[in-house]
Amino acid sequence: MSGFVWFALAFWICGWAFNEWLVRQKFSNRTLSRIAWFAVPVIFGVSLLVLWEGAVIAFDIPPILLPAPSDVWAKLTNSLPILWADFQQTFMKAVLIGYALGCGSGFIVAILIDRSPFLKRGLLPFGNFVSALPIVGIAPIMVMWFGFDWPSKAAVVVVATFFPMLVNTIQGLSSASDMERDLMRTYAASWSQTLIKLRLPAAWPFIFNALKINSTLALIGAIVAEFFGTPTVGMGFRISTEVGRANIDMVWAEIAVAAVAGSAFYGVVALIQRVVTFWHPSVRSGRS
């Protein structure tokens, strides 16, 4: 085994030990606590990459099976224009537009059917049924309906995100206790006043739970939908094409871009949740 392999093993062990020590610390300073909170996953990720590099060198793994992180990084830095065009096509167009339309329409429909027990009881089982449909079954249909460009991928994202938002919003609106509702009736509050001042605040944790779930479903749905027909640009198109050409380092570069974009998207939604639901016990306990 080469010297770098031993270095990779030592780095992994040291990173693991340092993380074990770090998570057990109780920092009185809030800034140090936040730094430690961010440092743990960063150290783990870097250690994993170093171990990955060492494993590829130690076992002489062919690049077509598993390229080294250094090779993926080289391909990523040398292919920035292509990766940026793919990112714009998939994430900026299909994911964001489909996510906004799917989550927004699911929220609005949940508000509209809130006063109808018949619709709530009928749509919830149907929503669970549609949520269980595989994306690979929906994507070809949407491509036939809306064409090969990004609107068909956005349509897949809308279908994937609509019902999780609908179901979670309806459940959230029903989460206010009977005592709280009786208090609002005692104040002679109207349905809209009760909705805005009681039921929507109680539903925010459920709504943000759907938003976080949909942030990952949207990206997965858009990428998978591009496997079934797309212009010569897009993350899914690039992955399927480069696999056929045995350019696995480019495939991993696209995967890395998708992972970073999905993680950042999820993090932004989680950060907004902390700001909006600062009063919730889970958020307050996380800050202490």
mmCIF file of C-alpha atoms in Angstrom:
data_model
loop_
_atom_site.group_PDB
_atom_site.id
_atom_site.type_symbol
_atom_site.label_atom_id
_atom_site.label_comp_id
_atom_site.label_asym_id
_atom_site.label_seq_id
_atom_site.Cartn_x
_atom_site.Cartn_y
_atom_site.Cartn_z
ATOM 1 C CA MET A 1 0.000 0.000 0.000
ATOM 2 C CA SER A 2 1.265 3.453 -0.937
ATOM 3 C CA GLY A 3 1.927 6.234 1.499
ATOM 4 C CA PHE A 4 -1.225 8.087 0.463
ATOM 5 C CA VAL A 5 -3.371 5.083 1.374
ATOM 6 C CA TRP A 6 -1.967 5.065 4.914
ATOM 7 C CA PHE A 7 -2.493 8.812 5.052
ATOM 8 C CA ALA A 8 -6.135 8.353 3.976
ATOM 9 C CA LEU A 9 -6.747 5.769 6.700
ATOM 10 C CA ALA A 10 -5.078 7.948 9.327
ATOM 11 C CA PHE A 11 -7.036 10.997 8.174
ATOM 12 C CA TRP A 12 -10.312 9.048 8.388
ATOM 13 C CA ILE A 13 -9.550 7.796 11.900
ATOM 14 C CA CYS A 14 -8.480 11.239 13.102
ATOM 15 C CA GLY A 15 -11.526 12.894 11.568
ATOM 16 C CA TRP A 16 -13.817 10.300 13.158
ATOM 17 C CA ALA A 17 -12.181 10.753 16.558
ATOM 18 C CA PHE A 18 -12.338 14.542 16.346
ATOM 19 C CA ASN A 19 -16.016 14.446 15.384
ATOM 20 C CA GLU A 20 -16.760 12.087 18.279
ATOM 21 C CA TRP A 21 -15.081 14.574 20.609
ATOM 22 C CA LEU A 22 -16.770 17.571 18.994
ATOM 23 C CA VAL A 23 -20.350 16.294 19.257
ATOM 24 C CA ARG A 24 -19.901 15.651 22.983
ATOM 25 C CA GLN A 25 -18.851 19.211 23.766
ATOM 26 C CA LYS A 26 -21.206 21.689 25.423
ATOM 27 C CA PHE A 27 -20.243 25.144 24.206
ATOM 28 C CA SER A 28 -21.539 28.061 26.238
ATOM 29 C CA ASN A 29 -20.777 30.430 23.361
ATOM 30 C CA ARG A 30 -23.466 30.315 20.663
ATOM 31 C CA THR A 31 -20.998 31.149 17.888
ATOM 32 C CA LEU A 32 -18.728 28.259 18.838
ATOM 33 C CA SER A 33 -21.745 25.970 19.033
ATOM 34 C CA ARG A 34 -22.796 26.900 15.492
ATOM 35 C CA ILE A 35 -19.239 26.474 14.194
ATOM 36 C CA ALA A 36 -19.103 23.017 15.739
ATOM 37 C CA TRP A 37 -22.524 22.196 14.264
ATOM 38 C CA PHE A 38 -21.241 23.060 10.767
ATOM 39 C CA ALA A 39 -17.808 21.514 11.291
ATOM 40 C CA VAL A 40 -19.038 17.988 12.033
ATOM 41 C CA PRO A 41 -20.598 17.263 8.595
ATOM 42 C CA VAL A 42 -17.771 19.104 6.797
ATOM 43 C CA ILE A 43 -15.104 17.013 8.537
ATOM 44 C CA PHE A 44 -17.077 13.840 7.882
ATOM 45 C CA GLY A 45 -17.471 14.700 4.193
ATOM 46 C CA VAL A 46 -13.802 15.571 3.699
ATOM 47 C CA SER A 47 -12.738 12.399 5.530
ATOM 48 C CA LEU A 48 -15.012 10.335 3.317
ATOM 49 C CA LEU A 49 -13.538 11.877 0.163
ATOM 50 C CA VAL A 50 -9.980 11.221 1.350
ATOM 51 C CA LEU A 51 -10.886 7.616 2.188
ATOM 52 C CA TRP A 52 -12.563 7.254 -1.215
ATOM 53 C CA GLU A 53 -9.388 8.501 -2.931
ATOM 54 C CA GLY A 54 -7.260 6.093 -0.910
ATOM 55 C CA ALA A 55 -9.533 3.128 -1.657
ATOM 56 C CA VAL A 56 -9.385 3.795 -5.409
ATOM 57 C CA ILE A 57 -5.569 3.927 -5.264
ATOM 58 C CA ALA A 58 -5.193 0.938 -2.933
ATOM 59 C CA PHE A 59 -7.434 -1.436 -4.874
ATOM 60 C CA ASP A 60 -6.592 0.008 -8.301
ATOM 61 C CA ILE A 61 -10.273 0.433 -9.134
ATOM 62 C CA PRO A 62 -10.831 1.172 -12.853
ATOM 63 C CA PRO A 63 -12.214 4.686 -13.512
ATOM 64 C CA ILE A 64 -15.126 3.213 -15.418
ATOM 65 C CA LEU A 65 -16.306 1.595 -12.182
ATOM 66 C CA LEU A 66 -15.446 4.299 -9.667
ATOM 67 C CA PRO A 67 -13.361 7.372 -10.523
ATOM 68 C CA ALA A 68 -11.294 9.005 -7.805
ATOM 69 C CA PRO A 69 -12.580 12.282 -6.311
ATOM 70 C CA SER A 70 -9.567 14.061 -7.800
ATOM 71 C CA ASP A 71 -10.609 12.898 -11.282
ATOM 72 C CA VAL A 72 -14.187 14.010 -10.664
ATOM 73 C CA TRP A 73 -12.956 17.408 -9.469
ATOM 74 C CA ALA A 74 -10.749 17.793 -12.540
ATOM 75 C CA LYS A 75 -13.663 16.973 -14.838
ATOM 76 C CA LEU A 76 -15.920 19.340 -12.902
ATOM 77 C CA THR A 77 -13.544 22.294 -13.121
ATOM 78 C CA ASN A 78 -12.844 21.649 -16.818
ATOM 79 C CA SER A 79 -16.529 21.339 -17.740
ATOM 80 C CA LEU A 80 -18.033 24.347 -15.966
ATOM 81 C CA PRO A 81 -19.818 25.766 -19.061
ATOM 82 C CA ILE A 82 -21.528 22.428 -19.749
ATOM 83 C CA LEU A 83 -22.427 21.874 -16.103
ATOM 84 C CA TRP A 84 -23.773 25.418 -15.800
ATOM 85 C CA ALA A 85 -25.974 24.975 -18.886
ATOM 86 C CA ASP A 86 -27.279 21.677 -17.494
ATOM 87 C CA PHE A 87 -27.899 23.303 -14.108
ATOM 88 C CA GLN A 88 -29.875 26.134 -15.701
ATOM 89 C CA GLN A 89 -31.985 23.757 -17.777
ATOM 90 C CA THR A 90 -32.792 21.325 -14.976
ATOM 91 C CA PHE A 91 -32.706 23.297 -11.744
ATOM 92 C CA MET A 92 -33.404 26.914 -12.658
ATOM 93 C CA LYS A 93 -36.227 26.061 -15.045
ATOM 94 C CA ALA A 94 -37.805 22.661 -14.391
ATOM 95 C CA VAL A 95 -37.151 22.332 -10.652
ATOM 96 C CA LEU A 96 -37.841 25.859 -9.416
ATOM 97 C CA ILE A 97 -40.845 26.516 -11.649
ATOM 98 C CA GLY A 98 -42.360 23.080 -11.052
ATOM 99 C CA TYR A 99 -41.667 23.348 -7.314
ATOM 100 C CA ALA A 100 -43.360 26.748 -7.057
ATOM 101 C CA LEU A 101 -46.379 25.630 -9.086
ATOM 102 C CA GLY A 102 -46.752 22.266 -7.334
ATOM 103 C CA CYS A 103 -46.343 23.526 -3.772
ATOM 104 C CA GLY A 104 -48.332 26.694 -4.405
ATOM 105 C CA SER A 105 -51.278 24.913 -6.017
ATOM 106 C CA GLY A 106 -51.252 22.205 -3.352
ATOM 107 C CA PHE A 107 -51.403 24.842 -0.616
ATOM 108 C CA ILE A 108 -54.203 26.800 -2.321
ATOM 109 C CA VAL A 109 -56.299 23.696 -2.990
ATOM 110 C CA ALA A 110 -55.879 22.609 0.641
ATOM 111 C CA ILE A 111 -57.203 25.980 1.811
ATOM 112 C CA LEU A 112 -60.127 25.810 -0.610
ATOM 113 C CA ILE A 113 -61.253 22.312 0.373
ATOM 114 C CA ASP A 114 -60.671 22.894 4.077
ATOM 115 C CA ARG A 115 -64.349 23.623 4.670
ATOM 116 C CA SER A 116 -65.546 20.524 2.810
ATOM 117 C CA PRO A 117 -65.304 17.265 4.805
ATOM 118 C CA PHE A 118 -66.415 15.361 1.700
ATOM 119 C CA LEU A 119 -63.516 16.670 -0.393
ATOM 120 C CA LYS A 120 -61.010 16.189 2.404
ATOM 121 C CA ARG A 121 -61.995 12.583 2.938
ATOM 122 C CA GLY A 122 -62.035 11.932 -0.793
ATOM 123 C CA LEU A 123 -58.806 13.687 -1.753
ATOM 124 C CA LEU A 124 -56.563 12.439 1.048
ATOM 125 C CA PRO A 125 -56.665 8.754 -0.008
ATOM 126 C CA PHE A 126 -56.373 9.832 -3.649
ATOM 127 C CA GLY A 127 -53.422 12.048 -2.776
ATOM 128 C CA ASN A 128 -51.656 9.188 -1.020
ATOM 129 C CA PHE A 129 -52.326 6.999 -4.047
ATOM 130 C CA VAL A 130 -50.885 9.499 -6.529
ATOM 131 C CA SER A 131 -47.876 10.154 -4.277
ATOM 132 C CA ALA A 132 -47.059 6.437 -4.514
ATOM 133 C CA LEU A 133 -47.004 6.490 -8.328
ATOM 134 C CA PRO A 134 -43.467 5.997 -9.701
ATOM 135 C CA ILE A 135 -41.910 8.954 -11.475
ATOM 136 C CA VAL A 136 -40.764 6.665 -14.291
ATOM 137 C CA GLY A 137 -44.438 6.023 -15.046
ATOM 138 C CA ILE A 138 -45.467 9.681 -15.012
ATOM 139 C CA ALA A 139 -42.496 11.134 -16.897
ATOM 140 C CA PRO A 140 -43.139 9.556 -20.350
ATOM 141 C CA ILE A 141 -46.758 10.713 -20.241
ATOM 142 C CA MET A 142 -45.767 14.287 -19.422
ATOM 143 C CA VAL A 143 -43.187 14.262 -22.209
ATOM 144 C CA MET A 144 -45.911 13.198 -24.654
ATOM 145 C CA TRP A 145 -48.246 15.920 -23.384
ATOM 146 C CA PHE A 146 -45.881 18.884 -23.021
ATOM 147 C CA GLY A 147 -43.005 18.110 -25.385
ATOM 148 C CA PHE A 148 -39.303 17.466 -24.894
ATOM 149 C CA ASP A 149 -38.245 20.791 -23.387
ATOM 150 C CA TRP A 150 -38.284 21.817 -19.717
ATOM 151 C CA PRO A 151 -42.113 22.330 -19.396
ATOM 152 C CA SER A 152 -42.657 18.557 -19.426
ATOM 153 C CA LYS A 153 -40.075 18.156 -16.624
ATOM 154 C CA ALA A 154 -41.709 20.967 -14.684
ATOM 155 C CA ALA A 155 -45.031 19.137 -15.086
ATOM 156 C CA VAL A 156 -43.488 16.007 -13.553
ATOM 157 C CA VAL A 157 -42.247 18.122 -10.648
ATOM 158 C CA VAL A 158 -45.733 19.616 -10.206
ATOM 159 C CA VAL A 159 -47.280 16.150 -9.950
ATOM 160 C CA ALA A 160 -44.542 14.982 -7.571
ATOM 161 C CA THR A 161 -44.894 17.975 -5.226
ATOM 162 C CA PHE A 162 -48.608 18.783 -5.363
ATOM 163 C CA PHE A 163 -50.014 15.998 -3.227
ATOM 164 C CA PRO A 164 -47.363 16.002 -0.461
ATOM 165 C CA MET A 165 -48.118 19.693 0.034
ATOM 166 C CA LEU A 166 -51.876 19.079 -0.120
ATOM 167 C CA VAL A 167 -51.844 16.246 2.406
ATOM 168 C CA ASN A 168 -49.492 17.978 4.848
ATOM 169 C CA THR A 169 -51.383 21.272 4.697
ATOM 170 C CA ILE A 170 -54.716 19.595 5.382
ATOM 171 C CA GLN A 171 -53.231 17.702 8.314
ATOM 172 C CA GLY A 172 -51.617 20.876 9.599
ATOM 173 C CA LEU A 173 -54.855 22.838 9.439
ATOM 174 C CA SER A 174 -56.470 20.134 11.564
ATOM 175 C CA SER A 175 -53.711 20.184 14.186
ATOM 176 C CA ALA A 176 -55.129 23.040 16.276
ATOM 177 C CA SER A 177 -56.683 21.687 19.481
ATOM 178 C CA ASP A 178 -60.397 21.819 20.281
ATOM 179 C CA MET A 179 -59.709 24.129 23.207
ATOM 180 C CA GLU A 180 -57.963 26.638 20.955
ATOM 181 C CA ARG A 181 -60.816 26.547 18.460
ATOM 182 C CA ASP A 182 -63.365 26.995 21.253
ATOM 183 C CA LEU A 183 -61.432 30.042 22.409
ATOM 184 C CA MET A 184 -61.607 31.564 18.913
ATOM 185 C CA ARG A 185 -65.366 30.914 18.801
ATOM 186 C CA THR A 186 -65.654 32.588 22.198
ATOM 187 C CA TYR A 187 -64.051 35.676 20.649
ATOM 188 C CA ALA A 188 -66.607 35.464 17.796
ATOM 189 C CA ALA A 189 -63.786 35.031 15.283
ATOM 190 C CA SER A 190 -64.784 34.336 11.686
ATOM 191 C CA TRP A 191 -63.488 31.396 9.661
ATOM 192 C CA SER A 192 -60.886 33.563 7.953
ATOM 193 C CA GLN A 193 -59.717 35.071 11.252
ATOM 194 C CA THR A 194 -59.413 31.624 12.814
ATOM 195 C CA LEU A 195 -57.524 30.432 9.741
ATOM 196 C CA ILE A 196 -55.012 33.277 9.736
ATOM 197 C CA LYS A 197 -54.472 33.675 13.475
ATOM 198 C CA LEU A 198 -54.719 30.087 14.706
ATOM 199 C CA ARG A 199 -54.844 27.332 12.145
ATOM 200 C CA LEU A 200 -52.201 28.515 9.683
ATOM 201 C CA PRO A 201 -49.611 29.181 12.422
ATOM 202 C CA ALA A 202 -50.325 25.695 13.782
ATOM 203 C CA ALA A 203 -49.941 24.263 10.272
ATOM 204 C CA TRP A 204 -46.582 25.915 9.459
ATOM 205 C CA PRO A 205 -44.470 22.968 10.732
ATOM 206 C CA PHE A 206 -46.478 20.589 8.523
ATOM 207 C CA ILE A 207 -46.245 22.938 5.533
ATOM 208 C CA PHE A 208 -42.488 23.321 5.871
ATOM 209 C CA ASN A 209 -42.154 19.582 6.279
ATOM 210 C CA ALA A 210 -43.800 19.235 2.844
ATOM 211 C CA LEU A 211 -41.583 21.990 1.422
ATOM 212 C CA LYS A 212 -38.443 20.202 2.595
ATOM 213 C CA ILE A 213 -39.613 16.846 1.281
ATOM 214 C CA ASN A 214 -40.550 18.428 -2.045
ATOM 215 C CA SER A 215 -37.173 20.153 -2.373
ATOM 216 C CA THR A 216 -35.593 16.736 -2.922
ATOM 217 C CA LEU A 217 -38.505 15.206 -4.823
ATOM 218 C CA ALA A 218 -38.456 18.090 -7.301
ATOM 219 C CA LEU A 219 -34.805 17.593 -8.236
ATOM 220 C CA ILE A 220 -35.142 13.817 -8.469
ATOM 221 C CA GLY A 221 -38.293 14.125 -10.570
ATOM 222 C CA ALA A 222 -36.754 16.592 -13.019
ATOM 223 C CA ILE A 223 -33.579 14.540 -13.507
ATOM 224 C CA VAL A 224 -35.469 11.266 -13.989
ATOM 225 C CA ALA A 225 -37.908 12.931 -16.397
ATOM 226 C CA GLU A 226 -35.002 13.991 -18.615
ATOM 227 C CA PHE A 227 -34.180 10.325 -19.180
ATOM 228 C CA PHE A 228 -37.349 10.044 -21.302
ATOM 229 C CA GLY A 229 -36.711 12.827 -23.784
ATOM 230 C CA THR A 230 -35.081 16.234 -23.577
ATOM 231 C CA PRO A 231 -33.078 18.692 -25.673
ATOM 232 C CA THR A 232 -29.335 18.156 -25.713
ATOM 233 C CA VAL A 233 -28.902 19.804 -22.322
ATOM 234 C CA GLY A 234 -29.860 18.971 -18.759
ATOM 235 C CA MET A 235 -28.541 16.956 -15.816
ATOM 236 C CA GLY A 236 -30.556 13.850 -16.617
ATOM 237 C CA PHE A 237 -29.672 14.022 -20.305
ATOM 238 C CA ARG A 238 -25.983 14.421 -19.496
ATOM 239 C CA ILE A 239 -25.965 11.509 -17.055
ATOM 240 C CA SER A 240 -27.698 9.111 -19.446
ATOM 241 C CA THR A 241 -25.532 10.198 -22.397
ATOM 242 C CA GLU A 242 -22.191 10.071 -20.617
ATOM 243 C CA VAL A 243 -22.944 6.658 -19.114
ATOM 244 C CA GLY A 244 -23.392 5.368 -22.641
ATOM 245 C CA ARG A 245 -20.033 6.903 -23.581
ATOM 246 C CA ALA A 246 -18.357 5.435 -20.471
ATOM 247 C CA ASN A 247 -17.416 8.959 -19.276
ATOM 248 C CA ILE A 248 -18.112 8.086 -15.660
ATOM 249 C CA ASP A 249 -16.146 11.028 -14.282
ATOM 250 C CA MET A 250 -18.585 13.394 -16.034
ATOM 251 C CA VAL A 251 -21.490 11.429 -14.582
ATOM 252 C CA TRP A 252 -20.081 11.871 -11.086
ATOM 253 C CA ALA A 253 -19.495 15.569 -11.771
ATOM 254 C CA GLU A 254 -23.196 15.949 -12.611
ATOM 255 C CA ILE A 255 -24.113 13.964 -9.506
ATOM 256 C CA ALA A 256 -21.927 16.279 -7.414
ATOM 257 C CA VAL A 257 -23.600 19.382 -8.858
ATOM 258 C CA ALA A 258 -27.049 17.882 -8.239
ATOM 259 C CA ALA A 259 -26.122 16.932 -4.669
ATOM 260 C CA VAL A 260 -24.819 20.411 -3.872
ATOM 261 C CA ALA A 261 -27.838 22.087 -5.469
ATOM 262 C CA GLY A 262 -30.298 19.801 -3.663
ATOM 263 C CA SER A 263 -28.564 20.246 -0.315
ATOM 264 C CA ALA A 264 -28.450 24.031 -0.720
ATOM 265 C CA PHE A 265 -32.126 24.112 -1.706
ATOM 266 C CA TYR A 266 -33.075 22.027 1.325
ATOM 267 C CA GLY A 267 -30.912 24.219 3.557
ATOM 268 C CA VAL A 268 -32.577 27.420 2.332
ATOM 269 C CA VAL A 269 -36.029 25.986 3.047
ATOM 270 C CA ALA A 270 -34.904 24.812 6.502
ATOM 271 C CA LEU A 271 -33.460 28.266 7.240
ATOM 272 C CA ILE A 272 -36.722 29.953 6.235
ATOM 273 C CA GLN A 273 -38.566 27.514 8.488
ATOM 274 C CA ARG A 274 -36.441 28.545 11.468
ATOM 275 C CA VAL A 275 -37.258 32.192 10.806
ATOM 276 C CA VAL A 276 -40.991 31.682 10.287
ATOM 277 C CA THR A 277 -41.566 29.101 13.052
ATOM 278 C CA PHE A 278 -39.180 30.564 15.632
ATOM 279 C CA TRP A 279 -41.871 30.063 18.259
ATOM 280 C CA HIS A 280 -42.153 26.297 17.716
ATOM 281 C CA PRO A 281 -40.668 24.109 20.510
ATOM 282 C CA SER A 282 -38.456 22.174 18.084
ATOM 283 C CA VAL A 283 -36.855 25.379 16.823
ATOM 284 C CA ARG A 284 -36.473 26.925 20.263
ATOM 285 C CA SER A 285 -34.884 23.773 21.640
ATOM 286 C CA GLY A 286 -32.504 23.679 18.675
ATOM 287 C CA ARG A 287 -31.337 27.195 19.442
ATOM 288 C CA SER A 288 -30.662 26.587 23.100
#
